[in-house]
């Protein structure tokens, strides 16, 4: 399996290389009746695209998306949505030195070892550029979730050893994009920016992490065991290029908590339904949601493309070789990874909403055929 | 699930409507090392495209395909191949009368009943036009199979009550495209052509069938039970628009055969391996191939779009309505369905070849990295 | 893939050989809140089990099922239901002659060619005995469907060239089990019985077919393309051991129908909804249901195990060999296949019901927690 | 989807509740030709089973496994292997207080919220007891991997704030089971044991973690993107009950590493193939293996079942309620989780081996039919 698919009922299928003619994504399972335009998707792509700041590669890519199918008069029809993005500013010649001399900690060698060949320009299929497809699909998922009252947000909560204090969800939603580091805590953002620039000056790069949170997730979503909410998030978040750790709820810190400290006791909410009085469990128990916020963190290692000289070998010549990766690269990944993490979260949650039959079509903003609204008042979904 | 996916390791994912901006298909699992160009795919698309003859719709569509990804220097890399086809000659206005007044035996009503809306131009997602995606994917599958010594052919063996006599595989391979009916038996083809024209003059249409056969399929391919060769072919062939029957081997006639008549006894082939002395079993026993040719038939009902007046109802007005389907339509489906049937057969068999690890990379014609050929002499596949 | 799985949300997974210690099936996706007992399942198993009549193998197997999981106080919980059936009356020694000398048209050779070995007693995994698992799962699917107003029935409509006239659904439901041939038309059943006995006396066997029908299926069920109702039925029905043809609606006869003959015009039903005035389309258009009955036929070839002498070869000795299959075998398959065909139909339809979110939990007969009924009045399913 | 399935070609399907009649697992995709006995599986189950020490629940369960299918003369046949485990020592009455009063941080409420009912004895489906199925399947995966030269080991590397120093792989393999804490560093193990006993005396519990490592994994295994090695491990490890963090390679610490520190430069191995000179990348680059050891950590929170008094609510009475979980429970999870973590690692890697066609049947220890060895000398697998 090529690893280009994600989701069970909300199905994402991607293609494309960093320097190929184009990239694209097919999204199946989008409920019918959602207002959708290319602008909705473009807005999220613009948050991920290169050339945004001194902190991102200067590659000049508009990442302009076209919606090829799945709409009627600007409303989704429930059939597959095909989206395409053309590549513009490829400069493959810069990668020729690495065709048979793998860059340290890149996929150059492993792709060739697996497939016997590879598209080598710009890292080909292994390029993080391909996550543009994820963000395009995630934008649709996010819009579906928003129509159902589910909100998603993420921000950069650590770079190197600089860690942001806890920040309210509303603050994250409102201010993540205020600065180029995408940290919703301004003072910390400024310190992070300075730290990144130091490494950048040294021709080096640095790691960091992204905190994510979802609110308004209904109770009873998810599944036991291998399809638990955290298991599906674990797959998706670890699939993000450069991801080295996924933490859910208390995450790694749970090692040092006792049962009595971590256990969340039960009370009643205003509606008289059981609700946990605290949320150390991250909104999921037994793999299924409690209705409390879902949260966690993803660690992203330092970009492997650095101007510093590094040693490698050339498998053609059989000789050692010193290389410098002088392409256009980010000095730190979390700022541009924020929309990618949000997309994985949105894709995972909308998939569970479909599996639970919880999408309420009356809350989708699009207008569907008069006929239908007469016909299935009771039918909760039109998306399978 | 949207029904836009086929295959387990050789994975096809499609999108697109008859009158939308464009259609496309993503093919995952193509082995690395296959020479592939758009021309290879275009050749098969041209066999399916409209406007070929008096017997096909006059819609003017070049069906020009672009390969967006998955290649390096004209050789497959083992990563997903994205292909796109733009729509050109859409004339949606002709379909306005049917927006809320479903054409008889079309998907107009059922799509609206399921999704609450639909892309109605040209039949939208339900249009047979979408099978262009299948043929594009099938062209790649066919090329992979050919490299492994597996040949595929199909022709029209019945229209109305005119049935072709049995025809040799070589004859089918060589002569199916000699006439516009795509029947490899010339005399029968001529009679079929006349019969179709009679119905066409009456503003009517007629049904028929396609015979398919595969040669060179290795023994031991397939799986028991739900993944048997005939089960997977059954899904794929019945998914073809207008398909009403799938017959495998003796097919329906097996009802009137005794065990002693139908059973195929065993002998030895030249290599001293067991081989059936006859092939009433269609090349598969217990769901797994014997090495004998795989063959069967697919029935396609008459095109439902006919100029004759027909009665329907308008669910908006609540009134009956008389309609004429005056679009550009085929009077009979099998001639253009031949490449679609071949594609389903090829997609199914290449999938089993991958599942069996039977693809021999040394027989793929493309040149892969020198490194690899040194590195995995024993590695049977580069395609997972 | 081993071919032991069927279904997308209503997931069946089977194991077991004809002469192994035991067989079993895991059923996932069963909605919570269904009253279920082993007796419900046993009733259907008894219709398939051997030793029912002179027309079935005399192997003495109670096929007693145990439900191992998925219940609380006799009501389904929505978690996987594991069922086990122990084998009792295995007589493997009768199969020793065939270990390296394959029986004609059996899976003996193909299993060994694929796997390099096989469980050879009683045909091992390729034995039709394994369909007991399908029937056990189908019994649950049928009960879920019945709670939603969907009825399923099948009967033997042809053996050799003896074909039953059309029979009403109610007649099929009520009288299929009245005779050992399982033909709901008594006079035809008697002629079929005599014909089968003739072949049996000659040490031979004969083919036939099963007609199936489903009523009460809601509109808008199914999916386009590869997941169409007929495509999924095509996979399931062709997976039945000895199945050589699947016909849907008019089936093979559609070859000789014109568009104007076959097209089903639209009218209004009593509720004022569009409904086809005829049903040549078999209840499905564009892969999605119209609300009309779903019907079709499955052809089953003659049993390959016959007492008559047959020629084969021994791959160990390299010599030809004359064999007689003197085990206990059925002279004709359709009578015992009726519950298997019904099970495949039920499993396919319940899967589409889940995918459409159409299961109404209030119609399930079991009692679920008071808490829940207060909690999700709007939630249509508890089964994902 | 019920969350009871794991794996793509090596497919595991489970059923069973803590207090139901029995549990079981079906394993598909096991290569033919492996010597396998119940004893092989029992050995691993005994490492996970309760009642091993003062540090594990005193529930008396032999967890005796029966292999129901998939063997011929003690050798796997390539067909599904069904295994069953009967429950013996269920004491459901102890759980009656919690039927409508959920235990803090258990799945009691969420299962009822999702399914509307649940099997409540012993936690039902949400009980960690169900991981016995995973270990049974993992035992087969581990044996297949061992035949191919792939070794797996895990041990407890942290409890509370007590962290073991790095330990050699050989030490882990040889000494993990030497003590009841399953920490391969004896001095640390002793400190951990004392710490756990302190919490146990207080009626409390504590968290910890498990370190895992795999050696001998060939290069070029895995896939890009959503099917990367770390993504699949992320799903599997996060699916383990009580898992709150998955770290791969440097894991969370990568946040504070620069690119130049973390990047692994390339050299040549003795065979002249490129190999990383360090392994901060954890054996995977671009989702695909480099041939270096695969390693990481899983965090498990403290057991939620504690004798201390806790507050909850009863949704029937609408009243608060004080509960004590006086069942038989572990004070810490990692010691018994070690075989579970090893199983997830083995199941994930064997699945990739199958997908890569890398299983060498000649290295499987079982004897397969003489015929086959003559027949497919070139066929690399018999397992699809």
Short mmCIF file of N, CA, C and O in Angstrom, two decimals, chain B residues 289-368:
data_model
loop_
_atom_site.label_atom_id
_atom_site.label_comp_id
_atom_site.label_asym_id
_atom_site.label_seq_id
_atom_site.Cartn_x
_atom_site.Cartn_y
_atom_site.Cartn_z
N UNK B 289 -6.38 -19.75 -9.43
CA UNK B 289 -6.17 -20.07 -10.84
C UNK B 289 -5.48 -21.42 -11.05
O UNK B 289 -4.61 -21.82 -10.27
N UNK B 290 -5.86 -22.08 -12.17
CA UNK B 290 -5.22 -23.35 -12.56
C UNK B 290 -4.14 -23.13 -13.60
O UNK B 290 -3.41 -24.06 -13.94
N UNK B 291 -4.07 -21.93 -14.18
CA UNK B 291 -3.15 -21.66 -15.27
C UNK B 291 -3.82 -21.70 -16.64
O UNK B 291 -3.26 -21.26 -17.63
N UNK B 292 -5.03 -22.23 -16.68
CA UNK B 292 -5.81 -22.24 -17.92
C UNK B 292 -6.41 -20.86 -18.16
O UNK B 292 -6.50 -20.05 -17.23
N UNK B 293 -6.84 -20.56 -19.40
CA UNK B 293 -7.43 -19.25 -19.66
C UNK B 293 -8.63 -18.94 -18.76
O UNK B 293 -9.44 -19.82 -18.46
N UNK B 294 -8.72 -17.68 -18.37
CA UNK B 294 -9.86 -17.16 -17.61
C UNK B 294 -10.82 -16.53 -18.62
O UNK B 294 -10.38 -15.73 -19.46
N UNK B 295 -12.09 -16.92 -18.55
CA UNK B 295 -13.03 -16.35 -19.52
C UNK B 295 -14.42 -16.21 -18.92
O UNK B 295 -14.75 -16.88 -17.93
N UNK B 296 -15.22 -15.38 -19.54
CA UNK B 296 -16.60 -15.18 -19.10
C UNK B 296 -17.29 -14.14 -19.97
O UNK B 296 -16.75 -13.71 -20.98
N UNK B 297 -18.50 -13.76 -19.54
CA UNK B 297 -19.29 -12.81 -20.31
C UNK B 297 -19.97 -11.81 -19.37
O UNK B 297 -20.30 -12.13 -18.24
N UNK B 298 -20.19 -10.61 -19.91
CA UNK B 298 -20.91 -9.57 -19.18
C UNK B 298 -22.07 -9.08 -20.06
O UNK B 298 -21.86 -8.78 -21.23
N UNK B 299 -23.27 -9.06 -19.48
CA UNK B 299 -24.45 -8.56 -20.21
C UNK B 299 -24.67 -7.09 -19.89
O UNK B 299 -24.61 -6.69 -18.72
N UNK B 300 -24.90 -6.30 -20.92
CA UNK B 300 -25.19 -4.87 -20.73
C UNK B 300 -26.57 -4.57 -21.30
O UNK B 300 -26.84 -4.86 -22.47
N UNK B 301 -27.43 -4.00 -20.48
CA UNK B 301 -28.79 -3.73 -20.97
C UNK B 301 -28.77 -2.59 -21.99
O UNK B 301 -27.76 -1.88 -22.15
N UNK B 302 -29.89 -2.41 -22.67
CA UNK B 302 -30.00 -1.37 -23.68
C UNK B 302 -29.80 0.01 -23.05
O UNK B 302 -30.21 0.23 -21.90
N UNK B 303 -29.18 0.94 -23.77
CA UNK B 303 -29.07 2.31 -23.26
C UNK B 303 -30.44 2.84 -22.87
O UNK B 303 -31.43 2.61 -23.60
N UNK B 304 -30.49 3.51 -21.73
CA UNK B 304 -31.79 4.00 -21.25
C UNK B 304 -32.15 5.35 -21.85
O UNK B 304 -33.29 5.79 -21.75
N UNK B 305 -31.17 6.02 -22.44
CA UNK B 305 -31.44 7.31 -23.07
C UNK B 305 -31.89 7.09 -24.51
O UNK B 305 -31.09 6.71 -25.36
N UNK B 306 -33.19 7.28 -24.74
CA UNK B 306 -33.75 7.06 -26.09
C UNK B 306 -34.64 8.24 -26.49
O UNK B 306 -35.28 8.86 -25.64
N UNK B 307 -34.64 8.53 -27.79
CA UNK B 307 -35.45 9.65 -28.29
C UNK B 307 -36.96 9.40 -28.17
O UNK B 307 -37.75 10.35 -28.17
N UNK B 308 -37.37 8.15 -28.06
CA UNK B 308 -38.81 7.86 -27.95
C UNK B 308 -39.42 8.58 -26.76
O UNK B 308 -38.78 8.74 -25.72
N UNK B 309 -40.69 8.98 -26.91
CA UNK B 309 -41.39 9.62 -25.79
C UNK B 309 -41.59 8.62 -24.65
O UNK B 309 -41.92 7.45 -24.89
N UNK B 310 -41.34 9.10 -23.42
CA UNK B 310 -41.56 8.24 -22.26
C UNK B 310 -42.27 9.05 -21.16
O UNK B 310 -42.16 10.27 -21.13
N UNK B 311 -42.96 8.33 -20.29
CA UNK B 311 -43.69 8.98 -19.21
C UNK B 311 -42.86 9.01 -17.94
O UNK B 311 -42.20 8.04 -17.59
N UNK B 312 -42.90 10.16 -17.25
CA UNK B 312 -42.29 10.25 -15.93
C UNK B 312 -43.12 11.20 -15.09
O UNK B 312 -44.26 11.55 -15.48
N UNK B 313 -42.60 11.58 -13.93
CA UNK B 313 -43.30 12.54 -13.07
C UNK B 313 -42.32 13.61 -12.62
O UNK B 313 -41.12 13.38 -12.57
N UNK B 314 -42.85 14.78 -12.30
CA UNK B 314 -42.04 15.87 -11.78
C UNK B 314 -42.33 16.00 -10.29
O UNK B 314 -43.47 16.26 -9.90
N UNK B 315 -41.29 15.76 -9.46
CA UNK B 315 -41.57 15.74 -8.01
C UNK B 315 -41.75 17.14 -7.43
O UNK B 315 -42.21 17.29 -6.32
N UNK B 316 -41.40 18.14 -8.21
CA UNK B 316 -41.67 19.51 -7.76
C UNK B 316 -43.13 19.88 -8.00
O UNK B 316 -43.82 20.36 -7.10
N UNK B 317 -43.59 19.66 -9.22
CA UNK B 317 -44.96 20.05 -9.58
C UNK B 317 -45.96 19.01 -9.11
O UNK B 317 -47.15 19.30 -8.98
N UNK B 318 -45.47 17.78 -8.90
CA UNK B 318 -46.41 16.71 -8.55
C UNK B 318 -47.23 16.25 -9.75
O UNK B 318 -48.24 15.57 -9.58
N UNK B 319 -46.80 16.62 -10.95
CA UNK B 319 -47.55 16.27 -12.17
C UNK B 319 -46.80 15.23 -13.00
O UNK B 319 -45.58 15.19 -12.97
N UNK B 320 -47.54 14.43 -13.77
CA UNK B 320 -46.90 13.57 -14.76
C UNK B 320 -46.25 14.44 -15.85
O UNK B 320 -46.60 15.62 -16.00
N UNK B 321 -45.31 13.85 -16.57
CA UNK B 321 -44.59 14.62 -17.58
C UNK B 321 -44.11 13.66 -18.68
O UNK B 321 -43.67 12.55 -18.37
N UNK B 322 -44.24 14.08 -19.92
CA UNK B 322 -43.73 13.28 -21.02
C UNK B 322 -42.37 13.82 -21.43
O UNK B 322 -42.20 15.03 -21.59
N UNK B 323 -41.38 12.91 -21.50
CA UNK B 323 -40.02 13.37 -21.81
C UNK B 323 -39.45 12.64 -23.03
O UNK B 323 -39.86 11.52 -23.35
N UNK B 324 -38.54 13.32 -23.69
CA UNK B 324 -37.73 12.71 -24.75
C UNK B 324 -36.27 13.01 -24.40
O UNK B 324 -35.94 14.15 -24.11
N UNK B 325 -35.43 11.98 -24.42
CA UNK B 325 -34.02 12.18 -24.08
C UNK B 325 -33.27 12.45 -25.37
O UNK B 325 -32.87 11.54 -26.10
N UNK B 326 -33.15 13.76 -25.68
CA UNK B 326 -32.61 14.14 -26.99
C UNK B 326 -31.12 14.46 -26.94
O UNK B 326 -30.60 15.14 -27.80
N UNK B 327 -30.45 14.03 -25.90
CA UNK B 327 -29.00 14.24 -25.85
C UNK B 327 -28.33 13.40 -26.94
O UNK B 327 -28.98 12.85 -27.81
N UNK B 328 -27.01 13.29 -26.86
CA UNK B 328 -26.26 12.51 -27.85
C UNK B 328 -25.91 11.19 -27.19
O UNK B 328 -25.12 11.16 -26.24
N UNK B 329 -26.53 10.11 -27.64
CA UNK B 329 -26.38 8.85 -26.91
C UNK B 329 -26.12 7.67 -27.83
O UNK B 329 -26.49 7.68 -28.99
N UNK B 330 -25.51 6.63 -27.25
CA UNK B 330 -25.23 5.41 -28.00
C UNK B 330 -26.50 4.57 -28.12
O UNK B 330 -27.26 4.47 -27.16
N UNK B 331 -26.72 3.91 -29.27
CA UNK B 331 -27.87 3.02 -29.42
C UNK B 331 -27.62 1.63 -28.82
O UNK B 331 -28.55 0.84 -28.66
N UNK B 332 -26.36 1.34 -28.50
CA UNK B 332 -26.00 0.03 -27.92
C UNK B 332 -24.68 0.21 -27.18
O UNK B 332 -23.83 1.00 -27.61
N UNK B 333 -24.52 -0.48 -26.05
CA UNK B 333 -23.36 -0.19 -25.20
C UNK B 333 -22.13 -1.09 -25.41
O UNK B 333 -21.00 -0.62 -25.25
N UNK B 334 -22.27 -2.36 -25.69
CA UNK B 334 -21.09 -3.23 -25.72
C UNK B 334 -19.91 -2.73 -26.56
O UNK B 334 -18.75 -2.86 -26.11
N UNK B 335 -20.13 -2.13 -27.74
CA UNK B 335 -18.93 -1.73 -28.50
C UNK B 335 -17.99 -0.81 -27.72
O UNK B 335 -16.78 -1.04 -27.70
N UNK B 336 -18.55 0.19 -27.05
CA UNK B 336 -17.68 1.08 -26.28
C UNK B 336 -17.31 0.47 -24.93
O UNK B 336 -16.36 0.91 -24.27
N UNK B 337 -18.07 -0.54 -24.48
CA UNK B 337 -17.77 -1.16 -23.17
C UNK B 337 -16.60 -2.14 -23.25
O UNK B 337 -16.04 -2.51 -22.21
N UNK B 338 -16.20 -2.53 -24.47
CA UNK B 338 -15.11 -3.51 -24.59
C UNK B 338 -13.86 -3.07 -23.82
O UNK B 338 -13.35 -3.82 -22.98
N UNK B 339 -13.36 -1.85 -24.03
CA UNK B 339 -12.18 -1.46 -23.23
C UNK B 339 -12.45 -1.34 -21.74
O UNK B 339 -11.53 -1.48 -20.93
N UNK B 340 -13.70 -1.11 -21.36
CA UNK B 340 -14.03 -1.02 -19.93
C UNK B 340 -13.97 -2.42 -19.30
O UNK B 340 -13.38 -2.61 -18.23
N UNK B 341 -14.54 -3.40 -20.01
CA UNK B 341 -14.49 -4.78 -19.53
C UNK B 341 -13.03 -5.25 -19.45
O UNK B 341 -12.61 -5.85 -18.44
N UNK B 342 -12.25 -4.94 -20.47
CA UNK B 342 -10.83 -5.31 -20.45
C UNK B 342 -10.13 -4.66 -19.26
O UNK B 342 -9.29 -5.29 -18.60
N UNK B 343 -10.50 -3.42 -18.96
CA UNK B 343 -9.85 -2.71 -17.85
C UNK B 343 -10.18 -3.35 -16.51
O UNK B 343 -9.30 -3.52 -15.65
N UNK B 344 -11.45 -3.71 -16.31
CA UNK B 344 -11.83 -4.36 -15.05
C UNK B 344 -11.10 -5.69 -14.89
O UNK B 344 -10.60 -6.02 -13.81
N UNK B 345 -10.97 -6.42 -15.98
CA UNK B 345 -10.25 -7.69 -15.94
C UNK B 345 -8.77 -7.46 -15.60
O UNK B 345 -8.20 -8.12 -14.72
N UNK B 346 -8.18 -6.47 -16.25
CA UNK B 346 -6.76 -6.18 -16.00
C UNK B 346 -6.52 -5.69 -14.58
O UNK B 346 -5.59 -6.12 -13.90
N UNK B 347 -7.39 -4.79 -14.11
CA UNK B 347 -7.23 -4.25 -12.75
C UNK B 347 -7.35 -5.36 -11.72
O UNK B 347 -6.62 -5.39 -10.72
N UNK B 348 -8.26 -6.29 -11.96
CA UNK B 348 -8.47 -7.39 -11.01
C UNK B 348 -7.27 -8.34 -11.00
O UNK B 348 -6.78 -8.74 -9.94
N UNK B 349 -6.78 -8.66 -12.18
CA UNK B 349 -5.67 -9.62 -12.25
C UNK B 349 -4.35 -9.03 -11.74
O UNK B 349 -3.59 -9.71 -11.05
N UNK B 350 -4.09 -7.77 -12.06
CA UNK B 350 -2.82 -7.19 -11.58
C UNK B 350 -2.84 -7.08 -10.06
O UNK B 350 -1.81 -7.26 -9.39
N UNK B 351 -4.03 -6.85 -9.51
CA UNK B 351 -4.16 -6.80 -8.05
C UNK B 351 -3.80 -8.15 -7.43
O UNK B 351 -3.05 -8.22 -6.44
N UNK B 352 -4.28 -9.22 -8.03
CA UNK B 352 -3.93 -10.56 -7.53
C UNK B 352 -2.44 -10.84 -7.73
O UNK B 352 -1.81 -11.49 -6.89
N UNK B 353 -1.87 -10.34 -8.83
CA UNK B 353 -0.42 -10.54 -9.04
C UNK B 353 0.38 -9.87 -7.92
O UNK B 353 1.34 -10.43 -7.41
N UNK B 354 -0.05 -8.68 -7.53
CA UNK B 354 0.65 -7.99 -6.44
C UNK B 354 0.45 -8.74 -5.13
O UNK B 354 1.40 -8.93 -4.36
N UNK B 355 -0.79 -9.16 -4.87
CA UNK B 355 -1.07 -9.86 -3.62
C UNK B 355 -0.27 -11.15 -3.52
O UNK B 355 0.07 -11.60 -2.43
N UNK B 356 0.02 -11.75 -4.67
CA UNK B 356 0.80 -12.99 -4.68
C UNK B 356 2.29 -12.74 -4.75
O UNK B 356 3.07 -13.69 -4.78
N UNK B 357 2.70 -11.47 -4.82
CA UNK B 357 4.13 -11.19 -4.96
C UNK B 357 4.69 -11.79 -6.23
O UNK B 357 5.84 -12.21 -6.28
N UNK B 358 3.88 -11.84 -7.28
CA UNK B 358 4.28 -12.52 -8.51
C UNK B 358 4.85 -11.59 -9.59
O UNK B 358 5.20 -12.05 -10.66
N UNK B 359 4.85 -10.28 -9.33
CA UNK B 359 5.39 -9.38 -10.34
C UNK B 359 6.91 -9.54 -10.38
O UNK B 359 7.58 -9.36 -9.37
N UNK B 360 7.43 -9.89 -11.53
CA UNK B 360 8.87 -10.02 -11.68
C UNK B 360 9.42 -8.70 -12.20
O UNK B 360 9.23 -8.37 -13.37
N UNK B 361 10.14 -7.93 -11.36
CA UNK B 361 10.58 -6.60 -11.78
C UNK B 361 11.54 -6.64 -12.96
O UNK B 361 11.60 -5.69 -13.73
N UNK B 362 12.24 -7.76 -13.11
CA UNK B 362 13.19 -7.83 -14.22
C UNK B 362 12.47 -7.87 -15.56
O UNK B 362 13.07 -7.64 -16.60
N UNK B 363 11.16 -8.17 -15.52
CA UNK B 363 10.42 -8.21 -16.79
C UNK B 363 9.75 -6.87 -17.10
O UNK B 363 9.21 -6.69 -18.18
N UNK B 364 9.78 -5.96 -16.12
CA UNK B 364 9.27 -4.61 -16.42
C UNK B 364 10.27 -3.96 -17.34
O UNK B 364 11.47 -4.12 -17.17
N UNK B 365 9.78 -3.21 -18.30
CA UNK B 365 10.71 -2.75 -19.34
C UNK B 365 11.51 -1.52 -18.93
O UNK B 365 12.52 -1.21 -19.54
N UNK B 366 11.07 -0.79 -17.90
CA UNK B 366 11.77 0.44 -17.55
C UNK B 366 13.14 0.16 -16.93
O UNK B 366 13.41 -0.93 -16.44
N UNK B 367 13.98 1.15 -16.95
CA UNK B 367 15.30 1.03 -16.32
C UNK B 367 15.23 1.66 -14.94
O UNK B 367 14.90 2.83 -14.82
N UNK B 368 15.55 0.90 -13.91
CA UNK B 368 15.56 1.49 -12.58
C UNK B 368 17.00 1.68 -12.15
O UNK B 368 17.93 1.21 -12.78
#
